[in-house]
CSV table of C-alpha atoms and ligand atoms in Angstrom, one decimal:
chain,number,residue,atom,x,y,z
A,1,UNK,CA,247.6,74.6,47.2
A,2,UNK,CA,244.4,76.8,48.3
A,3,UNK,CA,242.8,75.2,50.8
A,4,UNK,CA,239.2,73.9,49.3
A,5,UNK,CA,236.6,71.8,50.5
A,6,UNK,CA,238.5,68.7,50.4
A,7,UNK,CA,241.6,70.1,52.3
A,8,UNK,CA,242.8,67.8,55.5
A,9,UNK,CA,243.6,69.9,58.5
A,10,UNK,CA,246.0,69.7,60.9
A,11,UNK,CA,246.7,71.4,63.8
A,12,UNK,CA,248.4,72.7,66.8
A,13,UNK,CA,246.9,73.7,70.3
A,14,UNK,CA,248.5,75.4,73.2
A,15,UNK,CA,248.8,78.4,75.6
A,16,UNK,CA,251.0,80.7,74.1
A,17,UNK,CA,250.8,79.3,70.5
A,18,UNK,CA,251.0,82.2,68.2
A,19,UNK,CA,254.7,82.0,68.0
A,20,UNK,CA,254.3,78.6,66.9
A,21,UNK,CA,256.9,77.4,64.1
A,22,UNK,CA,255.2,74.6,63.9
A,23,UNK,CA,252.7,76.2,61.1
A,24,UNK,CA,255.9,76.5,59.0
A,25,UNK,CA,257.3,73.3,59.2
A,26,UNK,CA,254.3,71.4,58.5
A,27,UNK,CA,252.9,73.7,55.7
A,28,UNK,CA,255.9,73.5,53.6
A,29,UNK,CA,256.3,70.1,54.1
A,30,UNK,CA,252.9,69.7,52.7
A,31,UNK,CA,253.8,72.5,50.0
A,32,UNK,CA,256.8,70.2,48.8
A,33,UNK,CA,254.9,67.0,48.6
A,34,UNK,CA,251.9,68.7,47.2
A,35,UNK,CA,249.9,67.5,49.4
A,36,UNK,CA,246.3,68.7,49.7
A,37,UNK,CA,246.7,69.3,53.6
A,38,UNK,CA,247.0,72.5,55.4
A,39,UNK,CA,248.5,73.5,58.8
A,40,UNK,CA,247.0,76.2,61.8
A,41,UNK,CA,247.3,76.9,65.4
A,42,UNK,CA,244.6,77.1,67.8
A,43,UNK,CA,245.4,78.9,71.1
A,44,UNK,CA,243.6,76.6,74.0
A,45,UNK,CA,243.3,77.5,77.5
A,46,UNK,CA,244.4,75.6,80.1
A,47,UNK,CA,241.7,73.2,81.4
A,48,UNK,CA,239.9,73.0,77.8
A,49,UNK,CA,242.4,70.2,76.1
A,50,UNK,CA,239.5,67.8,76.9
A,51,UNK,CA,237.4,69.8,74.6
A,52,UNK,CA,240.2,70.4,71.7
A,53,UNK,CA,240.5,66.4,71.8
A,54,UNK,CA,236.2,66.0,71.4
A,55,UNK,CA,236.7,69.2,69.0
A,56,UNK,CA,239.3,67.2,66.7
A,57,UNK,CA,236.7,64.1,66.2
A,58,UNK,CA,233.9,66.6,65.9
A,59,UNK,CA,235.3,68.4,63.1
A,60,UNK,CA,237.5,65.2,61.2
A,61,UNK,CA,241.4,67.1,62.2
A,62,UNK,CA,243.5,64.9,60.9
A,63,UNK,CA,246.4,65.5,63.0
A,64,UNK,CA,247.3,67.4,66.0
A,65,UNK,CA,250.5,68.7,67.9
A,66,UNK,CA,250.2,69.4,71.4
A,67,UNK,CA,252.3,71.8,73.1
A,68,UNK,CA,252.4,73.4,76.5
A,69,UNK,CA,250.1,73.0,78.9
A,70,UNK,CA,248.2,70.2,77.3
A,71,UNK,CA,250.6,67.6,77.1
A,72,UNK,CA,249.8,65.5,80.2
A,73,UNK,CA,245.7,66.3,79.4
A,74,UNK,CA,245.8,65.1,76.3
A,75,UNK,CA,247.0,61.9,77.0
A,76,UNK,CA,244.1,61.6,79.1
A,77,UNK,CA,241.7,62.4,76.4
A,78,UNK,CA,242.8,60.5,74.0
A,79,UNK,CA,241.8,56.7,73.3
A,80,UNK,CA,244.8,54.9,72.7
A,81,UNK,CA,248.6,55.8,73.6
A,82,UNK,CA,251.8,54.7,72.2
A,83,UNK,CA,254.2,52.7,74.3
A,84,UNK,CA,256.5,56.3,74.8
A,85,UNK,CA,253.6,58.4,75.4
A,86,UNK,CA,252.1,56.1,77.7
A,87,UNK,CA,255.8,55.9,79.6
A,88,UNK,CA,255.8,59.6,79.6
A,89,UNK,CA,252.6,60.4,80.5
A,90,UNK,CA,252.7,62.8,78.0
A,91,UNK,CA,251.5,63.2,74.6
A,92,UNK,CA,252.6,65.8,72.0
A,93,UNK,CA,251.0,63.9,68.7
A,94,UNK,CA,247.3,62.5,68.3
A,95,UNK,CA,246.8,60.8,64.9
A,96,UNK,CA,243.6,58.7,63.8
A,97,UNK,CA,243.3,55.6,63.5
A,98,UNK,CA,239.7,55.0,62.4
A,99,UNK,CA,237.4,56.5,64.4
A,100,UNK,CA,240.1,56.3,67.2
A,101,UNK,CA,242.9,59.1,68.1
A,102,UNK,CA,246.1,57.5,69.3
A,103,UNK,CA,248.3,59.7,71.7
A,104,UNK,CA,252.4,59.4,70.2
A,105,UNK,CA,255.4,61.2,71.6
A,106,UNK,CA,257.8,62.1,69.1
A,107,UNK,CA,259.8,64.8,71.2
A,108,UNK,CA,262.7,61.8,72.2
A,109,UNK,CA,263.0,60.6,68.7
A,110,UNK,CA,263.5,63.8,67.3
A,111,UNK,CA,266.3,64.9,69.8
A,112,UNK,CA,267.8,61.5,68.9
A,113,UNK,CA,267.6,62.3,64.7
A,114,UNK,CA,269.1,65.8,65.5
A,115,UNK,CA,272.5,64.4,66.9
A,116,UNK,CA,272.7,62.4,64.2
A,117,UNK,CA,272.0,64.7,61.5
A,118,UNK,CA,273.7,68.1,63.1
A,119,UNK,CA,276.3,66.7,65.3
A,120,UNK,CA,277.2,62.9,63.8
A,121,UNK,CA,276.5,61.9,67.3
A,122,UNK,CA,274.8,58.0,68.1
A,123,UNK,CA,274.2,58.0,72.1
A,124,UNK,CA,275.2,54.7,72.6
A,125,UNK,CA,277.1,54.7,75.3
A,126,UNK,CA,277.3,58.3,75.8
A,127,UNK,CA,276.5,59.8,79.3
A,128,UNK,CA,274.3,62.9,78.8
A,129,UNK,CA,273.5,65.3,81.6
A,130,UNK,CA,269.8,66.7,81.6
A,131,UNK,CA,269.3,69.8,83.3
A,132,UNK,CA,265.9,70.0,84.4
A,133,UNK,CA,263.1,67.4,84.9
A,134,UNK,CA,260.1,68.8,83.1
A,135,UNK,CA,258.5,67.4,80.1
A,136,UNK,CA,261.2,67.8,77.4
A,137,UNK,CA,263.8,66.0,80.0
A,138,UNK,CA,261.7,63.0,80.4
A,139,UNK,CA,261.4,62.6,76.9
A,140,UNK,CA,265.3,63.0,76.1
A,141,UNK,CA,266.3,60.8,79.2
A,142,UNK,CA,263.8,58.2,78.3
A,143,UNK,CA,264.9,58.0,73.8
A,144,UNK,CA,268.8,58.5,75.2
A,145,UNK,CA,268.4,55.5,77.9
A,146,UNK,CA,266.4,53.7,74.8
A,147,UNK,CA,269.7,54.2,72.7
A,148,UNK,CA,272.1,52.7,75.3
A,149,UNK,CA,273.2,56.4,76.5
A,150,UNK,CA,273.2,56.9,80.8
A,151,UNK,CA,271.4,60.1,81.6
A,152,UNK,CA,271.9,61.8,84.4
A,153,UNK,CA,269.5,64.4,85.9
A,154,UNK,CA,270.6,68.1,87.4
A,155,UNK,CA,267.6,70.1,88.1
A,156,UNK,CA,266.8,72.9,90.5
A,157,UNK,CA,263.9,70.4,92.4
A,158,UNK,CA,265.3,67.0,93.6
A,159,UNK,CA,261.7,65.1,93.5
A,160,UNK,CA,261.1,65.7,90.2
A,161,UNK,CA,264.7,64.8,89.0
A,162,UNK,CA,263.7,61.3,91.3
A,163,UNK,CA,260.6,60.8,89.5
A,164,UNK,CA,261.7,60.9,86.0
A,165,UNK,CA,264.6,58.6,87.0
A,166,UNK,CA,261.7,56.1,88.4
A,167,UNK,CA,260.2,56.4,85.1
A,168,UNK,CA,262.9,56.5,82.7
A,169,UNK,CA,264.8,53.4,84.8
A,170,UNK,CA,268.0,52.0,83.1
A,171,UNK,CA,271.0,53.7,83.8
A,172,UNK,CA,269.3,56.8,84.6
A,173,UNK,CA,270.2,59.1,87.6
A,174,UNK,CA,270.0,62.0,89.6
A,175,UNK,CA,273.4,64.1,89.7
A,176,UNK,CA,274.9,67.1,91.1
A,177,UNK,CA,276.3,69.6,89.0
A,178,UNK,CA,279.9,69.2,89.2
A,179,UNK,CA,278.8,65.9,87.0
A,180,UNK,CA,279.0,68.3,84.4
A,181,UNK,CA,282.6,67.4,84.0
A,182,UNK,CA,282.3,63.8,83.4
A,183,UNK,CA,279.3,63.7,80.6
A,184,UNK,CA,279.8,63.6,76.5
A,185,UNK,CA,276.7,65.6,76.0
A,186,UNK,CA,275.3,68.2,78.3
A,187,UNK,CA,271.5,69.6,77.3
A,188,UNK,CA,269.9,72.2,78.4
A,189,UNK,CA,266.1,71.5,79.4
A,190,UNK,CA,264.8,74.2,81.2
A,191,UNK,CA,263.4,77.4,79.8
A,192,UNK,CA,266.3,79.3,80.7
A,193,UNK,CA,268.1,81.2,78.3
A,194,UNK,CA,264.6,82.6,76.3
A,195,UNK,CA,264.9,86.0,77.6
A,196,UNK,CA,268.0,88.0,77.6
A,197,UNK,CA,268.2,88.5,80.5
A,198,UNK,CA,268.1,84.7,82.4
A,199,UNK,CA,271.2,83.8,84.2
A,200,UNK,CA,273.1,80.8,82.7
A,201,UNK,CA,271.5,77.2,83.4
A,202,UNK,CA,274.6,75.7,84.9
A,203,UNK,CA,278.1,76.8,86.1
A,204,UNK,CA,279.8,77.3,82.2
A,205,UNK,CA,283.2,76.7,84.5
A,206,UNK,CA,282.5,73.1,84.6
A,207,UNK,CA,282.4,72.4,80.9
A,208,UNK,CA,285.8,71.0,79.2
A,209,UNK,CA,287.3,70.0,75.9
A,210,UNK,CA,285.4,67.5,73.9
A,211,UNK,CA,282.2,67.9,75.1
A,212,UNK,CA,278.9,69.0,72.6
A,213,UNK,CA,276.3,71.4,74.1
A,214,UNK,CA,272.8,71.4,73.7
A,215,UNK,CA,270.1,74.0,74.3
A,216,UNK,CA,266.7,73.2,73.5
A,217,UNK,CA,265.1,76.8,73.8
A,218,UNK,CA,265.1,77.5,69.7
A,219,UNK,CA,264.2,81.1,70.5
A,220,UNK,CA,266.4,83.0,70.2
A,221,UNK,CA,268.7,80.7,68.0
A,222,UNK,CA,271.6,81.3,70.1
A,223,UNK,CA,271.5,81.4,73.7
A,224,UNK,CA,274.1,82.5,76.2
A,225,UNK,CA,274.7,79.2,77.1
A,226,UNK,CA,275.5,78.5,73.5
A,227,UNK,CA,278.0,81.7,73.1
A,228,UNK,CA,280.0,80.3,76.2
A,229,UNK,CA,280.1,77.1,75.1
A,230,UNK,CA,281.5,78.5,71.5
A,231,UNK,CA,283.8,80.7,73.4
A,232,UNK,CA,285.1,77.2,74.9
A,233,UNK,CA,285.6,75.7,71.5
A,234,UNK,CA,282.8,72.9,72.1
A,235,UNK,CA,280.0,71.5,69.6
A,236,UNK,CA,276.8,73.2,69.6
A,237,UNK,CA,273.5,72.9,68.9
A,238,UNK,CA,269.8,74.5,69.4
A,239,UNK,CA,266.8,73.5,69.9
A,240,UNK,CA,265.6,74.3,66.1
A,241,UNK,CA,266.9,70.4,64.8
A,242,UNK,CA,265.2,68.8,67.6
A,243,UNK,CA,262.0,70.6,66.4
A,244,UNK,CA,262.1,70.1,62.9
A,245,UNK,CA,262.9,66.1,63.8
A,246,UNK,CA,260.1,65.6,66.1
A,247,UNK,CA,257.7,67.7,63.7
A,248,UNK,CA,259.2,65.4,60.7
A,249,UNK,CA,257.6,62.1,62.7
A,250,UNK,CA,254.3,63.9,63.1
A,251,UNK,CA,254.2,64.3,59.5
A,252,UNK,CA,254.9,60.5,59.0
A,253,UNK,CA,252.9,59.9,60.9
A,254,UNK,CA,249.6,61.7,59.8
A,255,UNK,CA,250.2,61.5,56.1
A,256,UNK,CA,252.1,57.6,55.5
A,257,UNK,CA,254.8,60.2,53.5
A,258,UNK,CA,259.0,60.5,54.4
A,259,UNK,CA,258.7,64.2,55.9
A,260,UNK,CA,260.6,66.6,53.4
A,261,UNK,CA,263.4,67.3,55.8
A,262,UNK,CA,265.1,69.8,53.9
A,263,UNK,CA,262.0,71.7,52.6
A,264,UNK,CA,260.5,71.8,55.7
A,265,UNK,CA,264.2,73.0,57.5
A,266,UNK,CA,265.0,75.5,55.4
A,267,UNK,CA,261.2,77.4,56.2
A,268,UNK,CA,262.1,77.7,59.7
A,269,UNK,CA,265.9,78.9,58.2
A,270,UNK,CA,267.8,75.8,59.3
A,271,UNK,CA,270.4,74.3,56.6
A,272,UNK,CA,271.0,70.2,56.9
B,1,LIG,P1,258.6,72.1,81.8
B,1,LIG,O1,257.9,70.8,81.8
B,1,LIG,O2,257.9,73.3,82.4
B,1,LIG,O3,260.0,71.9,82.7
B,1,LIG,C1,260.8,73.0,83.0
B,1,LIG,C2,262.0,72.5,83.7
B,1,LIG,O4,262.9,73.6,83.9
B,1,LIG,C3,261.8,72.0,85.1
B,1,LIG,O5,262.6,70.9,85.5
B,1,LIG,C4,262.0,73.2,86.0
B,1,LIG,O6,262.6,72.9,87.3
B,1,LIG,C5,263.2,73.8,85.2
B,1,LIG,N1,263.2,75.3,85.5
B,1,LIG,C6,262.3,76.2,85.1
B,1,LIG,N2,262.6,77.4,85.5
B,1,LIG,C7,263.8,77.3,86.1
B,1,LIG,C8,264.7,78.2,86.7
B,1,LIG,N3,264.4,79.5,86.7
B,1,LIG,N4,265.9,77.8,87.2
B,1,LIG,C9,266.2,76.4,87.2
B,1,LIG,N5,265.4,75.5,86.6
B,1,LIG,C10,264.2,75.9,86.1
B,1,LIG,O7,259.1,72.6,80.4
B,1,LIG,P2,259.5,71.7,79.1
B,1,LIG,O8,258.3,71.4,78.3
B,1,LIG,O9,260.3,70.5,79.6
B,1,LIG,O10,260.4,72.7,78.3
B,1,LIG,C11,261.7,73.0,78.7
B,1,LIG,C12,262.4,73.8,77.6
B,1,LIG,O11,262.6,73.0,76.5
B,1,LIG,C13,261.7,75.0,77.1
B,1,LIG,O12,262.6,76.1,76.8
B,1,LIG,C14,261.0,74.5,75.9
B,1,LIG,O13,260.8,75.6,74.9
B,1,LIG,C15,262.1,73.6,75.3
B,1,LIG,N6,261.6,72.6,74.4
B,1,LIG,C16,262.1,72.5,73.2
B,1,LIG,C17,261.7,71.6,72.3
B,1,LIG,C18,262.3,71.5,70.9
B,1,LIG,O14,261.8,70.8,70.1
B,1,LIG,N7,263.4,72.1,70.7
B,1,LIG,C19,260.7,70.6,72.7
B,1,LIG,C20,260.1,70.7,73.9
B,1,LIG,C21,260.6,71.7,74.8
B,1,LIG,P3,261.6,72.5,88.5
B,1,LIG,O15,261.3,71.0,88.4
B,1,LIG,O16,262.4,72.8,89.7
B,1,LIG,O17,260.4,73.3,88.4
């Protein structure tokens, strides 16, 4: 549908943002529901997401995803916060509610829809180890503890692994890498593996039979992580599911409409 005077925007800020897929997802979910909404991206420095929150109430956005750096500001901007956001301190979703805009995570319950949908996997009581301690990992450790999994926390800075256990709670903890060989699930959470030539996150050596391995960098689709754990003979998955999931609950979100999974998977070329 051309956009027209009636059109309900949505959006996404962040610093880088142009690469966004998130303009994809959400556009042809809109397309396939013929929806009279439209989707852009809106690059936002650091320091400004207090102005991009006053921006979306000026201008009537309907809905906005928040990536990096903004996740922690918006959640200070914003009126209202979910129970998950205001856990995480962290907010990736602002939707209306009136003339207030309520602050939602939806990065947990979208890792949690893509084991189900690409791997058949429920993490109830699965132990999952989490390298790295950054945003993404707190919002995986704190949906897999939610779901009766254990996670445990491998990451390059011991404080930050400490904090997000403090916050996540449960059965949550702080582990050393040769925990590798005892977890169901290992997921990648840092940014390594986006350019060719980062080394591997953890010791590949470590991984045995039975395992599935996830890698939430979606760009490039398949990391070297992912090759070695192929090579290995283990489940895999990348980060495109657990993108497409979390943008499906934005979508719900903003628009009261089941999120066309499959039309909104197959623009970012992802088969269900
Ligand atoms: P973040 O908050 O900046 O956290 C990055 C984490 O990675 C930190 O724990 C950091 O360790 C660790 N790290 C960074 N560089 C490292 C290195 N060279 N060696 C070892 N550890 C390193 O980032 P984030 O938002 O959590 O994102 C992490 C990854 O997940 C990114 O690739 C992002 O694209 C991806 N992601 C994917 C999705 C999805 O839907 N698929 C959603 C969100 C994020 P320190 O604590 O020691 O600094």
């Amino acid at each position: 549908m051309t956009p027209n005077a009636n059109t309900r925007v949505a959006a996404v800020i962040g610093d880088p943002v142009r690469h966004s897929l998130s303009p994809r997802l959400h556009n042809a979910g809109f397309a396939a529901l013929g929806l009279d909404w439209c989707y852009v991206a809106y690059p936002v420095a650091d320091g400004q997401a207090e102005q991009a929150v006053e921006a979306m109430r000026t201008l009537g956005i309907e809905g906005l995803s928040v990536t990096m750096p903004h996740k922690k500001s918006v959640a200070a901007a914003v009126d209202d916060l979910s129970a998950t956001a205001a856990r995480l301190g962290a907010v990736n979703c602002v939707t209306r509610a009136g003339d207030r805009l309520i602050g939602e995570n939806t990065d947990g319950v979208g890792f949690v829809n893509s084991l189900h949908s690409q791997l058949q996997i429920d993490p109830n009581g699965l132990t999952m180890v989490i390298v790295g301690a950054g945003g993404a990992a707190r919002s995986i450790a704190l949906a897999m503890t939610d779901h009766g999994g254990r996670a445990c926390i491998l990451n390059r800075t011991a404080r930050s692994a400490e904090e997000l256990v403090e916050i996540v709670g449960g059965e949550s903890s702080v582990v050393q890498e040769d925990a590798i060989r005892e977890a169901d699930l290992v997921v990648n959470a840092t940014p390594l593996g986006m350019n060719n030539d980062d080394p591997l996150p953890f010791d590949v050596d470590l991984l045995k039979k039975g395992q599935s391995v996830i890698d939430l960098v979606y760009q490039p689709k398949k990391t070297a992580l992912l090759v070695e754990a192929e090579a290995r003979g283990l489940k895999t998955l990348n980060g495109v599911p657990m993108l497409l999931h979390q943008a499906g609950e934005q979508f719900r979100l903003w628009t009261g409409h089941e999120p066309p999974l499959g039309a909104m998977a197959e623009a970012v070329g992802l088969t269900l």
